mmCIF file of C-alpha atoms in Angstrom:
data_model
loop_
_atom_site.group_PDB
_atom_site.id
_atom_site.type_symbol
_atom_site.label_atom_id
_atom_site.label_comp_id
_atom_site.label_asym_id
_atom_site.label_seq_id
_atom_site.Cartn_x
_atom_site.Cartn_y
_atom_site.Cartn_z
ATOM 1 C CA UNK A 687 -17.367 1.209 8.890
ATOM 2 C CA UNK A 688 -19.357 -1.613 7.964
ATOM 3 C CA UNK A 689 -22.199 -3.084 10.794
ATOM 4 C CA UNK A 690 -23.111 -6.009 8.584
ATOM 5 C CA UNK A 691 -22.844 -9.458 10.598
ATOM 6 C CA UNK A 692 -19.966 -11.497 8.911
ATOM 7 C CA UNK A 693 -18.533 -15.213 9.717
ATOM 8 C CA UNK A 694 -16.443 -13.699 12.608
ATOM 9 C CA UNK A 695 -17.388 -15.421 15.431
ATOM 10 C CA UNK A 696 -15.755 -12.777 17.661
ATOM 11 C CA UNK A 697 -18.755 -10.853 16.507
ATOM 12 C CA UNK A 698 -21.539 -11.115 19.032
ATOM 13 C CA UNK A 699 -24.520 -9.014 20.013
ATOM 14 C CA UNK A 700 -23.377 -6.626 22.426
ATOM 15 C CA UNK A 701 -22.933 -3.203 23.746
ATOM 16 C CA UNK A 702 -19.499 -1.462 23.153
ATOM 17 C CA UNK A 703 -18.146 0.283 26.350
ATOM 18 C CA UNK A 704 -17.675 3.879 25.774
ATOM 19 C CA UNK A 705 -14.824 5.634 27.094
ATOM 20 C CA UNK A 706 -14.070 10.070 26.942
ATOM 21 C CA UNK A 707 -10.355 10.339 26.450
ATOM 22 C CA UNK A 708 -10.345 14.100 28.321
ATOM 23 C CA UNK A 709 -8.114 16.675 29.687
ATOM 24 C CA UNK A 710 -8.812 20.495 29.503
ATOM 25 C CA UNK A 711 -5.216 20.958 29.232
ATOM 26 C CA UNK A 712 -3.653 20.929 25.535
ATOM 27 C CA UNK A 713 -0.893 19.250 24.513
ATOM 28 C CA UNK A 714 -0.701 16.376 26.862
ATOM 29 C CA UNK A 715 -1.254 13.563 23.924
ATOM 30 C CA UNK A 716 -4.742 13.296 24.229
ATOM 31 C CA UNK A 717 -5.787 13.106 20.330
ATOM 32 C CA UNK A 718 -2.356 10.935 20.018
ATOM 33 C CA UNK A 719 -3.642 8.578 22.411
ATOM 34 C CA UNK A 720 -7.097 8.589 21.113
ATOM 35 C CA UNK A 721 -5.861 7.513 17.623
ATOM 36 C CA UNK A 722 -2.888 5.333 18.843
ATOM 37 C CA UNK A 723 -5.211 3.523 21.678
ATOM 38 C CA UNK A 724 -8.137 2.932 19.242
ATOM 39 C CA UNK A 725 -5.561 1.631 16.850
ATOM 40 C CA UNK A 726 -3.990 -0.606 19.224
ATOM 41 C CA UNK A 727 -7.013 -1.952 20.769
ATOM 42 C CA UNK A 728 -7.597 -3.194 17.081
ATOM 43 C CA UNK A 729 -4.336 -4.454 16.590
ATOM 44 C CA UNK A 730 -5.272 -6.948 19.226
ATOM 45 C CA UNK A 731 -8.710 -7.953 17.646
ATOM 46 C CA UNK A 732 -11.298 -5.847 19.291
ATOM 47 C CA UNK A 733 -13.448 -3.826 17.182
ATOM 48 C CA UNK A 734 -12.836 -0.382 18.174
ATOM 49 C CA UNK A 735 -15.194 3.071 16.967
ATOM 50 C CA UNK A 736 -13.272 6.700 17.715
ATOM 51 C CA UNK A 737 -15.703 9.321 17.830
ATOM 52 C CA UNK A 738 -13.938 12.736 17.005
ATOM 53 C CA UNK A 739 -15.392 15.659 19.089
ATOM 54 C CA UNK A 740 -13.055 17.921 18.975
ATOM 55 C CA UNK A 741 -13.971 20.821 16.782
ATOM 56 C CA UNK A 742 -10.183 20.587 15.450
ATOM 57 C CA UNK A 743 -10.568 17.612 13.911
ATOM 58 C CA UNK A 744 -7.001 16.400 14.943
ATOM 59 C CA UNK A 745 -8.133 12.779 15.342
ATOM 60 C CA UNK A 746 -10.221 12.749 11.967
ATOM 61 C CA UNK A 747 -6.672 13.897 10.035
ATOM 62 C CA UNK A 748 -4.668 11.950 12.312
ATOM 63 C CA UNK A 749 -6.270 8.476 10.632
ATOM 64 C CA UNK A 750 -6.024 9.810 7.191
ATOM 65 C CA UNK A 751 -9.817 10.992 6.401
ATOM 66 C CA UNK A 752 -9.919 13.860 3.890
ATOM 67 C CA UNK A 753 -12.102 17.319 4.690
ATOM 68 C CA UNK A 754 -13.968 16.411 1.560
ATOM 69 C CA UNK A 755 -14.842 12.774 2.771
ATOM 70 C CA UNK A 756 -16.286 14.203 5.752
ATOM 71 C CA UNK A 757 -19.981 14.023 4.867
ATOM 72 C CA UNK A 758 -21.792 13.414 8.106
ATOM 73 C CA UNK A 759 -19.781 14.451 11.158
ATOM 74 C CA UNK A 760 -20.068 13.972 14.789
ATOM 75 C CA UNK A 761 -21.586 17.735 14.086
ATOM 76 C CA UNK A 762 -24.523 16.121 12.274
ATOM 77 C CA UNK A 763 -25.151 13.174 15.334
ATOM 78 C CA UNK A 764 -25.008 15.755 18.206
ATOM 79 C CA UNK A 765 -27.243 18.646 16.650
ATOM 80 C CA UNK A 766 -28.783 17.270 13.554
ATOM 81 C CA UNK A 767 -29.839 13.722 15.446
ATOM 82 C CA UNK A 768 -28.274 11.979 12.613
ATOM 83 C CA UNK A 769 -27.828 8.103 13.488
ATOM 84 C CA UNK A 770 -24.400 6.978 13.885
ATOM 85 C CA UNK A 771 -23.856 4.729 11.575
ATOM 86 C CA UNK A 772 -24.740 7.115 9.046
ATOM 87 C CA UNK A 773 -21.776 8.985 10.234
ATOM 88 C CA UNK A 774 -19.359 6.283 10.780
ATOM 89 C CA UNK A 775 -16.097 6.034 8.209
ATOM 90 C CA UNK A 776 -13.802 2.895 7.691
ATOM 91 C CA UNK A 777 -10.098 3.757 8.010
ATOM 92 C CA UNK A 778 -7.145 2.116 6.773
ATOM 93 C CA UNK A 779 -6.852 0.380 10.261
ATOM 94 C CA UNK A 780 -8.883 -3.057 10.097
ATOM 95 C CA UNK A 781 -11.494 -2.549 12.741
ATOM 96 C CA UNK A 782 -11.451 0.549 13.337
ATOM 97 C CA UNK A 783 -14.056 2.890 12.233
ATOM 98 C CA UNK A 784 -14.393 6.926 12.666
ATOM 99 C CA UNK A 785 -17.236 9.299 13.489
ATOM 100 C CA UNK A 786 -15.088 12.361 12.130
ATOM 101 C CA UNK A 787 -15.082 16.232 13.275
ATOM 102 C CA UNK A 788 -14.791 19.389 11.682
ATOM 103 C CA UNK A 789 -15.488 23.093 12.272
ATOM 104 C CA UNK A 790 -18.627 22.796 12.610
ATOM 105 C CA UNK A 791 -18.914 21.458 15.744
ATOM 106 C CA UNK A 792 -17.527 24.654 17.184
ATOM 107 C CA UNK A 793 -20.598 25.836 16.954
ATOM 108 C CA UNK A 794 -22.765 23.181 18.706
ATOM 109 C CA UNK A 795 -22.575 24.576 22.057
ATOM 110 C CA UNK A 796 -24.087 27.683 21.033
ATOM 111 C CA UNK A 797 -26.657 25.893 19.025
ATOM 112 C CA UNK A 798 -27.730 23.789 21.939
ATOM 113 C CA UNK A 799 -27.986 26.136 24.624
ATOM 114 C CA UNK A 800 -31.148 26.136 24.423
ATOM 115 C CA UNK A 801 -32.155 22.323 23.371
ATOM 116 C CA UNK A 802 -33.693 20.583 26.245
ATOM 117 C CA UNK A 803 -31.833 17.860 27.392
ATOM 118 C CA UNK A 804 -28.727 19.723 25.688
ATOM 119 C CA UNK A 805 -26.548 17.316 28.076
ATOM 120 C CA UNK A 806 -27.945 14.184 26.837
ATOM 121 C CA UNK A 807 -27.524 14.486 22.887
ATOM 122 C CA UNK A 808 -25.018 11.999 22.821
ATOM 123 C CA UNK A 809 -25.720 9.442 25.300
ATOM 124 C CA UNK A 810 -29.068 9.517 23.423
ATOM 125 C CA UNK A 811 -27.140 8.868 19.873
ATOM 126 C CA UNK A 812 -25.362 6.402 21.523
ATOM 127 C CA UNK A 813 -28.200 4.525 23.257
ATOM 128 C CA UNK A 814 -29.466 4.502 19.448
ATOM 129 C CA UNK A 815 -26.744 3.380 17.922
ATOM 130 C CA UNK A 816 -26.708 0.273 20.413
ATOM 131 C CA UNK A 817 -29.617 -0.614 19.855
ATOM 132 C CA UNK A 818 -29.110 -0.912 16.085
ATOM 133 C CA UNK A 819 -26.204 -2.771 16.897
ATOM 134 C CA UNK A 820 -27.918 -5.138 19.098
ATOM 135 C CA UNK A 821 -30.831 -5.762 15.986
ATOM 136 C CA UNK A 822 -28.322 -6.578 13.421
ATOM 137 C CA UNK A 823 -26.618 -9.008 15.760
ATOM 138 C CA UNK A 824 -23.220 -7.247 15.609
ATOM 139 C CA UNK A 825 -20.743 -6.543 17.921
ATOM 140 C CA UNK A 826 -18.616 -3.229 18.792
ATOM 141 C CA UNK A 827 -16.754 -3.158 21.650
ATOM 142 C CA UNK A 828 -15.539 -0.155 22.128
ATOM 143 C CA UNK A 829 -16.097 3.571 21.433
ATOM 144 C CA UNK A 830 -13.689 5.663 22.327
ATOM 145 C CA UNK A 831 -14.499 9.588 22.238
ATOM 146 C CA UNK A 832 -11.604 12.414 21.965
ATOM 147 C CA UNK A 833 -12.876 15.192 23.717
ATOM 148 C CA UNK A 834 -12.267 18.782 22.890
ATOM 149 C CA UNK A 835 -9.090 20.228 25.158
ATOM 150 C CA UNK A 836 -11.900 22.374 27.598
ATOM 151 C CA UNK A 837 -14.385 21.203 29.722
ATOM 152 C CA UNK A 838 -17.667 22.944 27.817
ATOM 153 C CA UNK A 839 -20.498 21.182 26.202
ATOM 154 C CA UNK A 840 -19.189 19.129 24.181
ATOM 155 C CA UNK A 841 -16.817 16.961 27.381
ATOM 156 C CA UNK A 842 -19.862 16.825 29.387
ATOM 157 C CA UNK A 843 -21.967 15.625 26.689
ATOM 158 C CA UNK A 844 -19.244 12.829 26.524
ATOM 159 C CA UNK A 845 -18.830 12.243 30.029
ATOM 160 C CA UNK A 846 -22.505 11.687 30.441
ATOM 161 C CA UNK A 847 -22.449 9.316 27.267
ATOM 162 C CA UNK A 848 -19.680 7.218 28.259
ATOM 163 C CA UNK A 849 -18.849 4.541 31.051
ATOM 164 C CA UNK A 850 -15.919 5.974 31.810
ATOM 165 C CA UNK A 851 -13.158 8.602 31.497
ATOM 166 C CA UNK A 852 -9.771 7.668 30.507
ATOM 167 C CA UNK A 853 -6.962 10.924 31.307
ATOM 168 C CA UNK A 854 -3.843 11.037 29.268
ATOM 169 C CA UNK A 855 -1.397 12.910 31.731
ATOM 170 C CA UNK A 856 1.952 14.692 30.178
ATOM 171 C CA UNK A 857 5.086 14.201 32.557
ATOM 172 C CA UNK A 858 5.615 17.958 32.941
ATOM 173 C CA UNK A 859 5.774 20.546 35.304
ATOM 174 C CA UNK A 860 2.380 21.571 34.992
ATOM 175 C CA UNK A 861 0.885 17.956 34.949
ATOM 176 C CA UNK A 862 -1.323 18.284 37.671
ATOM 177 C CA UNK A 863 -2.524 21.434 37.397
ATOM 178 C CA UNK A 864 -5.994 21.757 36.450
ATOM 179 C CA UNK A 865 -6.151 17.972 36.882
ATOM 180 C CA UNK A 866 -8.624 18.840 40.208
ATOM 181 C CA UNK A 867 -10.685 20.499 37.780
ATOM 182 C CA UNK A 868 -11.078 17.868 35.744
ATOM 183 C CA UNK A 869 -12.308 15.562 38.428
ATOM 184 C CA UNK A 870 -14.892 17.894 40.031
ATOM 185 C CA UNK A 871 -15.861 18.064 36.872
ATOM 186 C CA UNK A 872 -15.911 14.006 36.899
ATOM 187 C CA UNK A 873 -18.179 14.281 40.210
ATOM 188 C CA UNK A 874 -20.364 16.912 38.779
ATOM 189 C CA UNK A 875 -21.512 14.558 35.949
ATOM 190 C CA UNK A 876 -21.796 11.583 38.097
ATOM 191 C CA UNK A 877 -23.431 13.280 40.481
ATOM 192 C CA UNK A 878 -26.216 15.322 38.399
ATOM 193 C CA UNK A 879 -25.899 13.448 34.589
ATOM 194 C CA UNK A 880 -24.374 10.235 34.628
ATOM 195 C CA UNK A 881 -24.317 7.933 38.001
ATOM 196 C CA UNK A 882 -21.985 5.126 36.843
ATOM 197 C CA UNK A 883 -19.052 7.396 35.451
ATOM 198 C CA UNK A 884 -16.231 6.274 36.579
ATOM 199 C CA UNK A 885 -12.625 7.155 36.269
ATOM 200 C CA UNK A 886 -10.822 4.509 33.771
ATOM 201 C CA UNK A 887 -7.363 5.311 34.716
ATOM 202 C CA UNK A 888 -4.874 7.965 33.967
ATOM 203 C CA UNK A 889 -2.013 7.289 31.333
ATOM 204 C CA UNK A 890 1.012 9.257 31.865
ATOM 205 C CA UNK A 891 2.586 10.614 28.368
ATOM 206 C CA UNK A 892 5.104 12.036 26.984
ATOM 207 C CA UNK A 893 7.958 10.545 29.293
ATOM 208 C CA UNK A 894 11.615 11.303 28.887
ATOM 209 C CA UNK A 895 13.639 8.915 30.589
ATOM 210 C CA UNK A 896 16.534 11.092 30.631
ATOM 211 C CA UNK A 897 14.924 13.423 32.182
ATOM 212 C CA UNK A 898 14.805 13.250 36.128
ATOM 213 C CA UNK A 899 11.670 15.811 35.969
ATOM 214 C CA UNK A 900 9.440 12.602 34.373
ATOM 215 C CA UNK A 901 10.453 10.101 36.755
ATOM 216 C CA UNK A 902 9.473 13.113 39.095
ATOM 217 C CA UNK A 903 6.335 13.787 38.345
ATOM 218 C CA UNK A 904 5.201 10.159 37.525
ATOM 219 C CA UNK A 905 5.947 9.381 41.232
ATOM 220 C CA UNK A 906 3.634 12.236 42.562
ATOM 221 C CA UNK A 907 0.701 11.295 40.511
ATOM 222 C CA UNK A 908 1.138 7.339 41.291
ATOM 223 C CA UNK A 909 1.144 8.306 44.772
ATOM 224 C CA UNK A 910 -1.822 10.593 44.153
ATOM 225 C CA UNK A 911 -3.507 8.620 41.961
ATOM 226 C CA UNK A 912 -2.682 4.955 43.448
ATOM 227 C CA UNK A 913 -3.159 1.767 41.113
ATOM 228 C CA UNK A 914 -5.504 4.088 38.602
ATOM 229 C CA UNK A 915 -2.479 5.104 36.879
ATOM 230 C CA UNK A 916 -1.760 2.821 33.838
ATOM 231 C CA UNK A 917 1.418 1.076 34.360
ATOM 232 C CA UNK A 918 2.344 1.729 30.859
ATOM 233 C CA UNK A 919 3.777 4.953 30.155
ATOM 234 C CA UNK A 920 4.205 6.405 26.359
ATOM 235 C CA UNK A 921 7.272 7.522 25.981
ATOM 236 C CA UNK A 922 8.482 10.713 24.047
ATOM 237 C CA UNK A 923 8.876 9.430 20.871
ATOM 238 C CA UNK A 924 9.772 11.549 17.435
ATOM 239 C CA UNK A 925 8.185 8.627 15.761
ATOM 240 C CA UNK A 926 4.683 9.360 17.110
ATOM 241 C CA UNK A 927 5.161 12.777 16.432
ATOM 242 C CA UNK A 928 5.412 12.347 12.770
ATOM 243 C CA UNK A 929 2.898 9.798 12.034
ATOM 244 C CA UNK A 930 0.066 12.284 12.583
ATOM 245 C CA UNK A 931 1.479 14.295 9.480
ATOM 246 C CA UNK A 932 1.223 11.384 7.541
ATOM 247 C CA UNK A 933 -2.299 10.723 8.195
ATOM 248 C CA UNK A 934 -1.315 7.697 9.809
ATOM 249 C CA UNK A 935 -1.365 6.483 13.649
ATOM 250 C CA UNK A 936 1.878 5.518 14.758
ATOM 251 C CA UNK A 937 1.441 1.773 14.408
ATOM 252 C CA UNK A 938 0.911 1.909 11.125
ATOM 253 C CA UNK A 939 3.881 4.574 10.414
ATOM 254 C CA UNK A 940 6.493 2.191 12.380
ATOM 255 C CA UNK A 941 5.064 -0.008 14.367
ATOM 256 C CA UNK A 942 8.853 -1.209 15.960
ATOM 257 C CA UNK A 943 8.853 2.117 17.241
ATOM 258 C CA UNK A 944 8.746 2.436 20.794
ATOM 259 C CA UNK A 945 5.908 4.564 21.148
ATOM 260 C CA UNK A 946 3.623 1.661 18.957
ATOM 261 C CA UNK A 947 5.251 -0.793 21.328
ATOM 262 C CA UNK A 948 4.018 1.215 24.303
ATOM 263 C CA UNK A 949 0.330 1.638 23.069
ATOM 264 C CA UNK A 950 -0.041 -1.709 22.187
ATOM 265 C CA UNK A 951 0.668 -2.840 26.074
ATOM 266 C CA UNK A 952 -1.731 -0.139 26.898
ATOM 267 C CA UNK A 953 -4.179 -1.445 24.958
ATOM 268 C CA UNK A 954 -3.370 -4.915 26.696
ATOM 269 C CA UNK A 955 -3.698 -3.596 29.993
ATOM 270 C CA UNK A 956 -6.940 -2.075 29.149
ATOM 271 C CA UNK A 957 -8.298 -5.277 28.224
ATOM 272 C CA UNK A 958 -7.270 -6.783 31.157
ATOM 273 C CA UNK A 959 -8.351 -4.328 33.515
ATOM 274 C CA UNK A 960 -11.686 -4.907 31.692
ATOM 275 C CA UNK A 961 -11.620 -8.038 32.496
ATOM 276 C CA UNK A 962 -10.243 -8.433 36.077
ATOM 277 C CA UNK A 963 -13.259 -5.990 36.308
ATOM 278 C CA UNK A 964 -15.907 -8.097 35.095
ATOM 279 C CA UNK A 965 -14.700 -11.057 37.439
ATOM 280 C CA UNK A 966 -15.212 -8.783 40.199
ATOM 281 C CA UNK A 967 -18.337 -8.114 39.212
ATOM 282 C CA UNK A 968 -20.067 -11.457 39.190
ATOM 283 C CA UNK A 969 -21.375 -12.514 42.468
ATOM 284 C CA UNK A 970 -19.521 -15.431 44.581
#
C-alpha cells in the first residue's frame, strides 16, 4: 500500500484509530467482517489498513493475496520488529491495504514467551508506524486487526494495540456463550495493558430472518448489551459466503447483494458513531 503524500486533500497528517475485530468463538463472521468492514469503510472514502493476525490467514486469502506474495507478514512486525510499511500490501480494493498472515505466526506466542514486554510488540509497531505516517504527512485512518478465534497472545497483543474492540456476534444458540469471557478479558487489558480500551460495539451476524431463533437472540443481547449493539445486522447471505473463495470481499463479488448492502451501512454507522464521539469529546 503506498504511504506517499498525493493531491488528495482528504489526506492529512494523522493517526489512524485502531480497532481488534475479536471473538474466541469460531465461526461467528469475524474474518468476513474484517474483510467486508475494511472494504466498506473504503467504499465510502476512508483509507482503511487490515492487519491479518490470525495464523490462518483467512483474511490475507479472503482479499486475494497469494502465499507466494506474502513476503513480510504480520509474523515478521510482531517477532522480527519489522516496520509496517515494509509489510503492508495493496489489494484490489482502492484504499485498502493488507499486513497479511501465514503459518508462521502460529508460532509467535511460543517465541515470545519470553520477550520482555511480550504484550506490547504491537502497540509498539504501531506507535512506529504512526509516527512514520505523521513524517511523511499522510493520512490512515483506520487499522483494523482480525484477531485469531482464542484469546492467547496474539488478541491481547491487539487489544493492548488498539483503541478499541469491535465483536462480531452470530445470531445462534450459543451466541453468548463465552461472550463474558471475552469481556473480562476486555477489563483485564484495560485494567493491566491498555487504559483507554474500550468496547466499539458488537455487530450481530449471520441473521436469518426466517428464523424466529435470530430475532430471539438479537433481543437478548440488545437488552444486554444496550445501544453498543450496531443497529445494522449482516444478514445470512450465500453471496458473502462465496466471495471469500474467490479471493474477493463481498462488495466486490456483488455488491447489490444484501450482505454488501448491509456492510456498507455498517461502515456508515461506524463513521458516525466516530463522529457523534468526537463531538462529545470537545469541551462546551
Amino acid at each position: 500500500m503506498s504511504v506517499d503524500v498525493s493531491a488528495d486533500s482528504a489526506l492529512r497528517p494523522g493517526a489512524p484509530k485502531v480497532i481488534a475485530i475479536a471473538n474466541q468463538k469460531g465461526g461467528v463472521g469475524k474474518t468476513t467482517t474484517a474483510i467486508n468492514l475494511a472494504t466498506a469503510l473504503s467504499a465510502i472514502g476512508k483509507r482503511v489498513i487490515l492487519l491479518d493476525l490470525d495464523p490462518q490467514g483467512n483474511a490475507s486469502t479472503g482479499l486475494g493475496v497469494p502465499r507466494t506474495e506474502r513476503k513480510a507478514t504480520s509474523y515478521d512486525v510482531l517477532v522480527n520488529e519489522r516496520p509496517i510499511e515494509e509489510a503492508l500490501i495493496d489489494t484490489a480494493v482502492p484504499g485498502l491495504g493488507i499486513i497479511p498472515s501465514d503459518v508462521d505466526l502460529s508460532g509467535a506466542e511460543l517465541e515470545l514467551s519470553s520477550a520482555p514486554r511480550r504484550s506490547y510488540r504491537l502497540r509498539h509497531a504501531i506507535d512506529k508506524f504512526r509516527r512514520f505516517l505523521s513524517a511523511r504527512g499522510t493520512h490512515c485512518d483506520y487499522v483494523l486487526i482480525d484477531c485469531p478465534p482464542s484469546l492467547n497472545l496474539l488478541t491481547v497483543n491487539a487489544m493492548t494495540a488498539s483503541d478499541s474492540v469491535l465483536v462480531p456476534l452470530q445470531c445462534e444458540f450459543f451466541a453468548l456463550e463465552g461472550l463474558s469471557q471475552l469481556m473480562r478479558t476486555v477489563d483485564l487489558v484495560r485494567g493491566n495493558l491498555n487504559k483507554s480500551l474500550v468496547i466499539q460495539g458488537v455487530v450481530l451476524t449471520m441473521y436469518d430472518r426466517r428464523n424466529n431463533l435470530s430475532a430471539q437472540v438479537a433481543a437478548d443481547v440488545r437488552e444486554h448489551f444496550g445501544d453498543r449493539v450496531y443497529q445494522t445486522v449482516i444478514p445470512r447471505n450465500v453471496r458473502v459466503s462465496e466471495a471469500p473463495s474467490f479471493g474477493k470481499p463481498v462488495l466486490l463479488y456483488d455488491l447489490a447483494c444484501p450482505g454488501s448492502q448491509a456492510y456498507v451501512r455498517l461502515a456508515r454507522e461506524l463513521v458516525r458513531q466516530e463522529r457523534e464521539q468526537s463531538r462529545q469529546a470537545v469541551p462546551a
